[in-house]
PDB file of C-alpha atoms in Angstrom:
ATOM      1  CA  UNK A 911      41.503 -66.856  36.994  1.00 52.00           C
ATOM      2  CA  UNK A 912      39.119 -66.916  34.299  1.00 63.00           C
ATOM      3  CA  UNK A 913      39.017 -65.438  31.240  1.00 60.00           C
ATOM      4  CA  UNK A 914      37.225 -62.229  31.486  1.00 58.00           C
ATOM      5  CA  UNK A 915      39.597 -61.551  34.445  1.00 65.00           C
ATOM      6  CA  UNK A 916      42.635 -62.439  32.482  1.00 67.00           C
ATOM      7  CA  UNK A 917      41.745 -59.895  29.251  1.00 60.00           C
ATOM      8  CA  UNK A 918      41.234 -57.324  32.525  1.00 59.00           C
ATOM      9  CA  UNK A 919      44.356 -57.436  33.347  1.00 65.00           C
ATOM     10  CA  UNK A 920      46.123 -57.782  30.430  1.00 64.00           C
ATOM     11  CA  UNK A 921      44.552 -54.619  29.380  1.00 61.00           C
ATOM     12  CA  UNK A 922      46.558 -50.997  29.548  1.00 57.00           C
ATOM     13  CA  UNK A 923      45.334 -49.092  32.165  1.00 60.00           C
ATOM     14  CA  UNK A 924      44.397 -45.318  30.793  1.00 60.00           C
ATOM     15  CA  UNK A 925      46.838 -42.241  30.925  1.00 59.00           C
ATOM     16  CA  UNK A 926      46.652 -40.301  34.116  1.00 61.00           C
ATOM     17  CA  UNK A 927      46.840 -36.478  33.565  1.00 64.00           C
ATOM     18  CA  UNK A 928      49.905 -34.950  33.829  1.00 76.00           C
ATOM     19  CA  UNK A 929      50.274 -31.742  35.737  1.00 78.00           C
ATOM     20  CA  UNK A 930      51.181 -29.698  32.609  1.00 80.00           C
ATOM     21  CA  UNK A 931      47.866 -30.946  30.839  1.00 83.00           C
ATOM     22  CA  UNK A 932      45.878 -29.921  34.354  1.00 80.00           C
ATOM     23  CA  UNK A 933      47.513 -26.730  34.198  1.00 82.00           C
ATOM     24  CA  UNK A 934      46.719 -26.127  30.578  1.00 85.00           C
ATOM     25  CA  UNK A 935      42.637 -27.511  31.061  1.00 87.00           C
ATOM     26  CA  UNK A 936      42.881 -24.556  34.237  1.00 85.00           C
ATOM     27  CA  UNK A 937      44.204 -21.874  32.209  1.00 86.00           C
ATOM     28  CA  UNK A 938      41.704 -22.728  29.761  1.00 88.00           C
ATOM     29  CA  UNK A 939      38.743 -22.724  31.587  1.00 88.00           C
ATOM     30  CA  UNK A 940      40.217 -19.050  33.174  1.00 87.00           C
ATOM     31  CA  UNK A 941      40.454 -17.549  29.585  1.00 89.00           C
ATOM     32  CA  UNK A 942      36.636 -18.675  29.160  1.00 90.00           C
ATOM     33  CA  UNK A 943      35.028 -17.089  32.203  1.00 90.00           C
ATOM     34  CA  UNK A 944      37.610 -14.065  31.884  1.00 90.00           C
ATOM     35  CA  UNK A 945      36.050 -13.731  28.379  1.00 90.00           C
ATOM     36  CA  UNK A 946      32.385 -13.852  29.450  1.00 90.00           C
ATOM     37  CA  UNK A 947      32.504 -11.247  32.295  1.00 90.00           C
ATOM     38  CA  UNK A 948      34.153  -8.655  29.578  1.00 91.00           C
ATOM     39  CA  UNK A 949      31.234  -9.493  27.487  1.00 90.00           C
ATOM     40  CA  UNK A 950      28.607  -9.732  30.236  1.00 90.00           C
ATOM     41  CA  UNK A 951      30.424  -6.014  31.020  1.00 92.00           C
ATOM     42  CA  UNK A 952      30.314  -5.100  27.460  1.00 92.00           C
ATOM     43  CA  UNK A 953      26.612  -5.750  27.028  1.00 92.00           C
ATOM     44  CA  UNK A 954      25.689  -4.299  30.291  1.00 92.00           C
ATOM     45  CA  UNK A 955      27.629  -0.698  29.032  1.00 95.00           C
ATOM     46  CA  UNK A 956      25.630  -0.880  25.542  1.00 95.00           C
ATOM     47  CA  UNK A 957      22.246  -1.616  27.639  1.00 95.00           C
ATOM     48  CA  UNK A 958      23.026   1.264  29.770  1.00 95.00           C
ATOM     49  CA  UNK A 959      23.885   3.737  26.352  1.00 95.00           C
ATOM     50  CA  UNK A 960      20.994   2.765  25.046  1.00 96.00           C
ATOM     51  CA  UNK A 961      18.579   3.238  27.696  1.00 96.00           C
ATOM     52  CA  UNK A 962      20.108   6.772  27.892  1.00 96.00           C
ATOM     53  CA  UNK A 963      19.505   7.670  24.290  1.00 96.00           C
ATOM     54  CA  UNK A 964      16.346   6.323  24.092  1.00 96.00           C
ATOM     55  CA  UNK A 965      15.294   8.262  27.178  1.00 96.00           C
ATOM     56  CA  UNK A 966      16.674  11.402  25.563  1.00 96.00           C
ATOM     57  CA  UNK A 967      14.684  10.849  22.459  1.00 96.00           C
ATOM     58  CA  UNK A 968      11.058  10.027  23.886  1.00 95.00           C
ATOM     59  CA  UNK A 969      11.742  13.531  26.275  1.00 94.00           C
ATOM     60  CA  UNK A 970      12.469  15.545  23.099  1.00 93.00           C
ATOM     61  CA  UNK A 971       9.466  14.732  21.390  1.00 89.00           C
ATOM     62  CA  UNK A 972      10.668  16.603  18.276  1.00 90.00           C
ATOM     63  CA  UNK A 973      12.877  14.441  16.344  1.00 92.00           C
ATOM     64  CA  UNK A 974      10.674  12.273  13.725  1.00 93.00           C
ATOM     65  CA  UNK A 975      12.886   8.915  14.807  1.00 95.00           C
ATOM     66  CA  UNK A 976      16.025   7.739  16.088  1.00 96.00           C
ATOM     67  CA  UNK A 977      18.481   5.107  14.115  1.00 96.00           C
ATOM     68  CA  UNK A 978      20.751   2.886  15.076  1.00 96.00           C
ATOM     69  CA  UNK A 979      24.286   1.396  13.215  1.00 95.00           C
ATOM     70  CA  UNK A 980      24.286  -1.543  11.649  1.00 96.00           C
ATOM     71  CA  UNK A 981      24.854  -4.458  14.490  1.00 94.00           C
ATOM     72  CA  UNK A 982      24.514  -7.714  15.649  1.00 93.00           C
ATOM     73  CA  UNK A 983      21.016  -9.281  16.221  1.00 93.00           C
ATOM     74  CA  UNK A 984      22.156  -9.871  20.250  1.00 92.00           C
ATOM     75  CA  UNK A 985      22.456  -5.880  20.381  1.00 95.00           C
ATOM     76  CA  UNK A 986      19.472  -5.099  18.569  1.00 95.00           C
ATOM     77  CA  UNK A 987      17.603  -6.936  20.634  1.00 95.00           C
ATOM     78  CA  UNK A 988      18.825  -4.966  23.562  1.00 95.00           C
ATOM     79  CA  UNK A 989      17.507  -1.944  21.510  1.00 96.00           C
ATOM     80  CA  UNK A 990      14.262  -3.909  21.165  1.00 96.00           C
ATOM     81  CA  UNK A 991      13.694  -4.173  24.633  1.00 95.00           C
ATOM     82  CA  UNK A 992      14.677  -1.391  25.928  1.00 96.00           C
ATOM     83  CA  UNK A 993      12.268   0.764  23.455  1.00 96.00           C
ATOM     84  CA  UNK A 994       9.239  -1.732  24.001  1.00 95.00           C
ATOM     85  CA  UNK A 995       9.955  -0.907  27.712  1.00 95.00           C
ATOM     86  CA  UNK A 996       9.968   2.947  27.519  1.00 95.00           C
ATOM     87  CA  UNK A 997       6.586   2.684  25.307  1.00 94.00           C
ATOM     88  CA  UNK A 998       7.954   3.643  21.726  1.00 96.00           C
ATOM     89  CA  UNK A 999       8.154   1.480  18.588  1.00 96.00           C
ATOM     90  CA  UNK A1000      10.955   0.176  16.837  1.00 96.00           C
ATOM     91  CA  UNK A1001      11.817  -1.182  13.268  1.00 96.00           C
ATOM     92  CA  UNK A1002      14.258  -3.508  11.565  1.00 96.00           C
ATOM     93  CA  UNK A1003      15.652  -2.773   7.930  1.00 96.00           C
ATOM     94  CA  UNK A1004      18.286  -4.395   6.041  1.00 94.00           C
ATOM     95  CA  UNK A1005      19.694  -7.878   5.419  1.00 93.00           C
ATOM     96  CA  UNK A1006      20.647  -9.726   8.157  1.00 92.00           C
ATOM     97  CA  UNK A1007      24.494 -10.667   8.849  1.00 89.00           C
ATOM     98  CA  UNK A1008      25.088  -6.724   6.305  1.00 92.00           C
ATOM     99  CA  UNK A1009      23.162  -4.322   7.145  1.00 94.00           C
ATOM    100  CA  UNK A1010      20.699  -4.850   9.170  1.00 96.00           C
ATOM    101  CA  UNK A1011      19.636  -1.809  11.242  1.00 97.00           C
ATOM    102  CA  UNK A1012      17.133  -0.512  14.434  1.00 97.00           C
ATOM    103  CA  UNK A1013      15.193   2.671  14.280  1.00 97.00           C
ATOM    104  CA  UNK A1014      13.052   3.778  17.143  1.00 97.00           C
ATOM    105  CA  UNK A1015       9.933   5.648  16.648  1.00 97.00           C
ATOM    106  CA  UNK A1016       7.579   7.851  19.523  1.00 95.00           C
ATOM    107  CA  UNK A1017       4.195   5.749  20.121  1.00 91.00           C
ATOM    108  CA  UNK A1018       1.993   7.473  18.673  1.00 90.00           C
ATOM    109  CA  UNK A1019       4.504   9.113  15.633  1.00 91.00           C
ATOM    110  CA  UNK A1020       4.817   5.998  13.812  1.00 92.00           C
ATOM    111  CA  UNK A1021       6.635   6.251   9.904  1.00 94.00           C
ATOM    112  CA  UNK A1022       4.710   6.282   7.065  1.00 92.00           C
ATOM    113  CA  UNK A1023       3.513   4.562   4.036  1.00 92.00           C
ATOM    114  CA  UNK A1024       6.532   6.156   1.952  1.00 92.00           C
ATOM    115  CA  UNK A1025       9.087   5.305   4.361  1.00 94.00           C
ATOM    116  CA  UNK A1026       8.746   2.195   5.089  1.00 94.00           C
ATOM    117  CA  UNK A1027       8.838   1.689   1.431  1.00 93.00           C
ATOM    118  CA  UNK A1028      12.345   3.155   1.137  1.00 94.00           C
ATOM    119  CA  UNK A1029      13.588   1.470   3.709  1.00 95.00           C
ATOM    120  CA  UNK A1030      12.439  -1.643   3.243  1.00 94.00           C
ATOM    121  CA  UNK A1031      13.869  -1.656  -0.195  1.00 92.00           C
ATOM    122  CA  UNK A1032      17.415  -0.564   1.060  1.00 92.00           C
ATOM    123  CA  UNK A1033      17.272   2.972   0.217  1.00 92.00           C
ATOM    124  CA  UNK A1034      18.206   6.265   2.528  1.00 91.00           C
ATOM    125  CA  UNK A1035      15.166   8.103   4.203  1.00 93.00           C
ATOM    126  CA  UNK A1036      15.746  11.558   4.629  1.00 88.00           C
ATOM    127  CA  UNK A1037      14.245  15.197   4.273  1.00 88.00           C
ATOM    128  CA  UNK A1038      14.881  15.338   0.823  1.00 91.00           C
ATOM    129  CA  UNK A1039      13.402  11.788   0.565  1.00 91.00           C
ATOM    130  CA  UNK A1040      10.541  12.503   2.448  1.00 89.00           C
ATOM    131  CA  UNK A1041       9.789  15.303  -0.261  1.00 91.00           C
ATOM    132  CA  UNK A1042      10.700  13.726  -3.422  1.00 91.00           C
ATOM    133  CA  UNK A1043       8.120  11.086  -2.002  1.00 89.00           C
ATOM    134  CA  UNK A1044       5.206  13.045  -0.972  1.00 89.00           C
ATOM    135  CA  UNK A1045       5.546  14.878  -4.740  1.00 90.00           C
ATOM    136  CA  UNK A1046       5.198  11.344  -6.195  1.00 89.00           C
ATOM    137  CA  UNK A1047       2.294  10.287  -3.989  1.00 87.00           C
ATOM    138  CA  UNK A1048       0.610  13.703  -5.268  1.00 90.00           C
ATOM    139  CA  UNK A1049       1.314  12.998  -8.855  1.00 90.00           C
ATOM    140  CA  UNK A1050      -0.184   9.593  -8.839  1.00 88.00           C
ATOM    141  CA  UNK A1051      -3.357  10.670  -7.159  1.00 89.00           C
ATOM    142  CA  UNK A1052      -3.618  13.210  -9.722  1.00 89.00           C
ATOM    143  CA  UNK A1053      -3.292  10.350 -12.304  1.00 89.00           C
ATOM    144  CA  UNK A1054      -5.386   7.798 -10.891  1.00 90.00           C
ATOM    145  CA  UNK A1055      -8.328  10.722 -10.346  1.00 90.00           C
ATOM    146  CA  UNK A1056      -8.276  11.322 -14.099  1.00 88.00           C
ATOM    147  CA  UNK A1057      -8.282   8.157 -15.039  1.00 88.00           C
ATOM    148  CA  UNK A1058     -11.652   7.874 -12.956  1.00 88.00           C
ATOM    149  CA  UNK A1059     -12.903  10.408 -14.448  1.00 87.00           C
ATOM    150  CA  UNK A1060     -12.036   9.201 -18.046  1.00 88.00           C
ATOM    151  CA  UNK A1061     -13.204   5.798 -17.417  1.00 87.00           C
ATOM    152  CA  UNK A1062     -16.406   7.675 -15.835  1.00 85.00           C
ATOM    153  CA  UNK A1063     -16.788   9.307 -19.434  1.00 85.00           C
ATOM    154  CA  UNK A1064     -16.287   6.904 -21.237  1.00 84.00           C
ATOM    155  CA  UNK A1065     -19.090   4.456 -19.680  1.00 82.00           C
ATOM    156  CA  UNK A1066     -21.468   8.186 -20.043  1.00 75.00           C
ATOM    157  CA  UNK A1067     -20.366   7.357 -23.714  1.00 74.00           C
ATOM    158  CA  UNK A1068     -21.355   4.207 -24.008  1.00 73.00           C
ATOM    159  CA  UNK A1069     -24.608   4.478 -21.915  1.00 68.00           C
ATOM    160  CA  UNK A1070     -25.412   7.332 -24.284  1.00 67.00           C
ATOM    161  CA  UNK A1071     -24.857   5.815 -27.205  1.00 62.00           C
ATOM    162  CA  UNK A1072     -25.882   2.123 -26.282  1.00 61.00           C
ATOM    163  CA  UNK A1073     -28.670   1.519 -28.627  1.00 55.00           C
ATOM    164  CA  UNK A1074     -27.094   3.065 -32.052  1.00 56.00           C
ATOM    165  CA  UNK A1075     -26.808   1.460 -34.900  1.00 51.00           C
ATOM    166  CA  UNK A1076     -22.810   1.386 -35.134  1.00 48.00           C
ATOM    167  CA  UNK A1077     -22.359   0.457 -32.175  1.00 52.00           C
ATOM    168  CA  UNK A1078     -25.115  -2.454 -32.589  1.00 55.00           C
ATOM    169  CA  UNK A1079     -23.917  -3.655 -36.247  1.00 56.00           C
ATOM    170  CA  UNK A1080     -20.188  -3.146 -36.227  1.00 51.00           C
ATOM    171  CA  UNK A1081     -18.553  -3.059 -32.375  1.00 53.00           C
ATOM    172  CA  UNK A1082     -17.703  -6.854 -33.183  1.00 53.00           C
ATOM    173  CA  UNK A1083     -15.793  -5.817 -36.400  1.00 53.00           C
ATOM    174  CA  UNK A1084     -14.140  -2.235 -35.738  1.00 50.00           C
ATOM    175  CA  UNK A1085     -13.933  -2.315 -31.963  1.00 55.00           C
ATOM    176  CA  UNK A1086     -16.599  -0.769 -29.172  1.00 55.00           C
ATOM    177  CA  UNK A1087     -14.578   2.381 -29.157  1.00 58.00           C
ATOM    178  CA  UNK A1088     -14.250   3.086 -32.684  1.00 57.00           C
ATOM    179  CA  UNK A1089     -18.178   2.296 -33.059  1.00 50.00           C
ATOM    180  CA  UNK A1090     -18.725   4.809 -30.557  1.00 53.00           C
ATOM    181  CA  UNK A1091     -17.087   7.024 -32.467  1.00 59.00           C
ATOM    182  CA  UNK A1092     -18.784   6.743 -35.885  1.00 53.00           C
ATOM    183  CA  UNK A1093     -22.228   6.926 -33.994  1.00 50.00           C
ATOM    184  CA  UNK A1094     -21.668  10.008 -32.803  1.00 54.00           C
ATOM    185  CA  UNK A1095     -20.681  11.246 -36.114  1.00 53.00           C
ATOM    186  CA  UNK A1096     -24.062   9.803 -37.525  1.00 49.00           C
ATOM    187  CA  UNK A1097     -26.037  11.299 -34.687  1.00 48.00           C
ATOM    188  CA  UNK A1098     -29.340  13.336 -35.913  1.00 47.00           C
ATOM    189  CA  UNK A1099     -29.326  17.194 -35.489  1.00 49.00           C
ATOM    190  CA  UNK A1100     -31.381  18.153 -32.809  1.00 49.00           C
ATOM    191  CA  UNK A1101     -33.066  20.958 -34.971  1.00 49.00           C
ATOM    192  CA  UNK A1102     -34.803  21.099 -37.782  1.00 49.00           C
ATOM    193  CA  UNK A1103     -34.825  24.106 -39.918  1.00 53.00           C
ATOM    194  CA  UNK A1104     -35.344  26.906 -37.134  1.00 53.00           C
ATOM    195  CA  UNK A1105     -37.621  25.456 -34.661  1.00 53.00           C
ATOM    196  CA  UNK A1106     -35.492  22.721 -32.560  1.00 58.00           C
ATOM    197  CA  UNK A1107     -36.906  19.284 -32.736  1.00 55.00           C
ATOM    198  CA  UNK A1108     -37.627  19.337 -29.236  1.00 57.00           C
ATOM    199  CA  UNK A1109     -40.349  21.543 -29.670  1.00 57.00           C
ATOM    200  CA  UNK A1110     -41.935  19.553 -32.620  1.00 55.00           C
ATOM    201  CA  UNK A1111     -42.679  16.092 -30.435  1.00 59.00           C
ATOM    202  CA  UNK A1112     -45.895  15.544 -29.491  1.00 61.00           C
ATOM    203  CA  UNK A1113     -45.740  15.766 -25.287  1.00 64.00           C
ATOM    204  CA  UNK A1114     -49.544  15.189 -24.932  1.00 66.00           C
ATOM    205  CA  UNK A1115     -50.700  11.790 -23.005  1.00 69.00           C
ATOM    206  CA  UNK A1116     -52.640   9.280 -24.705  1.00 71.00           C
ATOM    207  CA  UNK A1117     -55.764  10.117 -22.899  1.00 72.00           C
ATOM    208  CA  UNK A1118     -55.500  13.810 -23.971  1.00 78.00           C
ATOM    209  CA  UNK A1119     -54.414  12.812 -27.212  1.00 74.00           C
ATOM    210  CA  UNK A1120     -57.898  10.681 -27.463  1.00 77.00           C
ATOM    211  CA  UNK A1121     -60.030  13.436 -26.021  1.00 78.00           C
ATOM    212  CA  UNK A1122     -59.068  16.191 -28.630  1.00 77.00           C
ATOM    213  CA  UNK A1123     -59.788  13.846 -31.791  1.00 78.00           C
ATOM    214  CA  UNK A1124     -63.093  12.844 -29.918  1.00 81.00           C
ATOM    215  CA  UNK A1125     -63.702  17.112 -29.613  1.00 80.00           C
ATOM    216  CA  UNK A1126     -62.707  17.011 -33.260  1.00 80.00           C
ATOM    217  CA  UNK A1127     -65.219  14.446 -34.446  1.00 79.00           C
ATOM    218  CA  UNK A1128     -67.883  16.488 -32.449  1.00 76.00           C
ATOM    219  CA  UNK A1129     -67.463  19.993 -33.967  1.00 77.00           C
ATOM    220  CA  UNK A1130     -66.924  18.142 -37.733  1.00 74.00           C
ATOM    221  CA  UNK A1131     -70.396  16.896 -36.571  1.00 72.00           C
ATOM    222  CA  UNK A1132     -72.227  19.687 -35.755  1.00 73.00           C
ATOM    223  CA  UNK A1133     -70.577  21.887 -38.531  1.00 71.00           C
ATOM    224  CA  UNK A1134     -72.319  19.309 -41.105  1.00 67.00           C
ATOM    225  CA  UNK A1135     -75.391  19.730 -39.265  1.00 63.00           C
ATOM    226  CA  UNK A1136     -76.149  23.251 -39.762  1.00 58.00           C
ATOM    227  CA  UNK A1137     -78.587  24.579 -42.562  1.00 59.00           C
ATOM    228  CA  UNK A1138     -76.865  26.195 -45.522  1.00 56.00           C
ATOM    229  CA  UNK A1139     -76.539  29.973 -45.448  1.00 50.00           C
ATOM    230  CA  UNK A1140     -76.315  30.116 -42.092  1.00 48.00           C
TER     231      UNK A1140
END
């Protein structure tokens, strides 16, 4: 016998199974599969609830959206599914492994601006929500619309008022604003005495201007011209 053969044999040969241990493996593997058919049942029974609702909700028509309880991401998925399937939309909010959440929309009734803000940022949406909202949205278009138009005025200002002196010599030192403001103090009156200024600029062209000193000239001329006495 040779070597190799002799450390063969001189090795233990391994444990057979007992019975008990086969027993225990079979019992085992029985518990598993027992397990995974309640489960399988389980799911199938949640699948079948939510189908239902679902349906129920997309027939309606009226309610604005339909939420779910907090659950697993295996069951949400089911909700996913199913609601892709019957044509409507549906959302996720929350932090997943807590709180995390379904809510099923109509197609074409999707939520809004304001709501997904809320709920994205952990907070209820309801009625009252939905108005305290819609108030705030008002409010800041109100604000934003006169800050256009103050901003508008303020460039009128400044157009206005571009080539004064103040605003020339001393925006670098006092600030644009506050040289907007002293120019408009030192503005010129726009009247003189009774008769407004306006009416005292010479509107004529240059031509016309040229043509009546040239008349001028002419009847100066022909005034000198004539005899005495006459």
């Amino acid at each position: 016998m040779d070597l190799l053969g002799s450390i063969l044999n001189s090795m233990q040969k391994p444990p057979s199974t007992s019975e008990a241990e086969k027993k225990a493996m079979k019992k085992h593997k029985e518990a598993l599969e027992r397990k995974q058919k309640e489960e399988k049942s389980i799911l199938s029974k949640f699948c079948k609830r939510i189908e239902e609702k679902i349906s129920d909700f997309i027939k309606d028509g009226n309610k604005p959206y339909l939420q779910f309880d907090p659950m697993d991401q295996m069951y949400r998925s089911v909700i996913r599914d199913v609601a892709t399937t019957a044509g409507a939309q549906v959302y996720s909010f929350g932090q997943e492994g807590v709180d995390r959440y379904c809510v099923v929309y109509l197609k074409d009734k999707g939520p809004s601006e304001d709501e997904l803000e809320v709920r994205r940022s952990g907070g209820i949406w309801d009625e009252e929500k939905a108005i305290e909202m819609a108030q705030r949205r008002i409010e800041m278009e109100k604000e934003a619309a006169l800050d256009n138009e103050r901003s508008r005025k303020r460039k009128h200002d400044k157009e206005q008022l571009s080539g004064t002196f103040y605003k020339q010599k001393y925006a670098h030192l006092i600030g644009e604003d506050a040289a907007i403001n002293a120019a408009q103090k030192t503005n010129m009156n726009k009247s003189y005495g009774e008769v407004p200024s306006e009416n005292k600029k010479d509107l004529r062209s240059i031509e016309q201007t040229m043509a009546d000193i040239k008349a001028k000239k002419v009847k100066k001329a022909e005034t000198e011209k004539l005899p005495e006495g006459i």
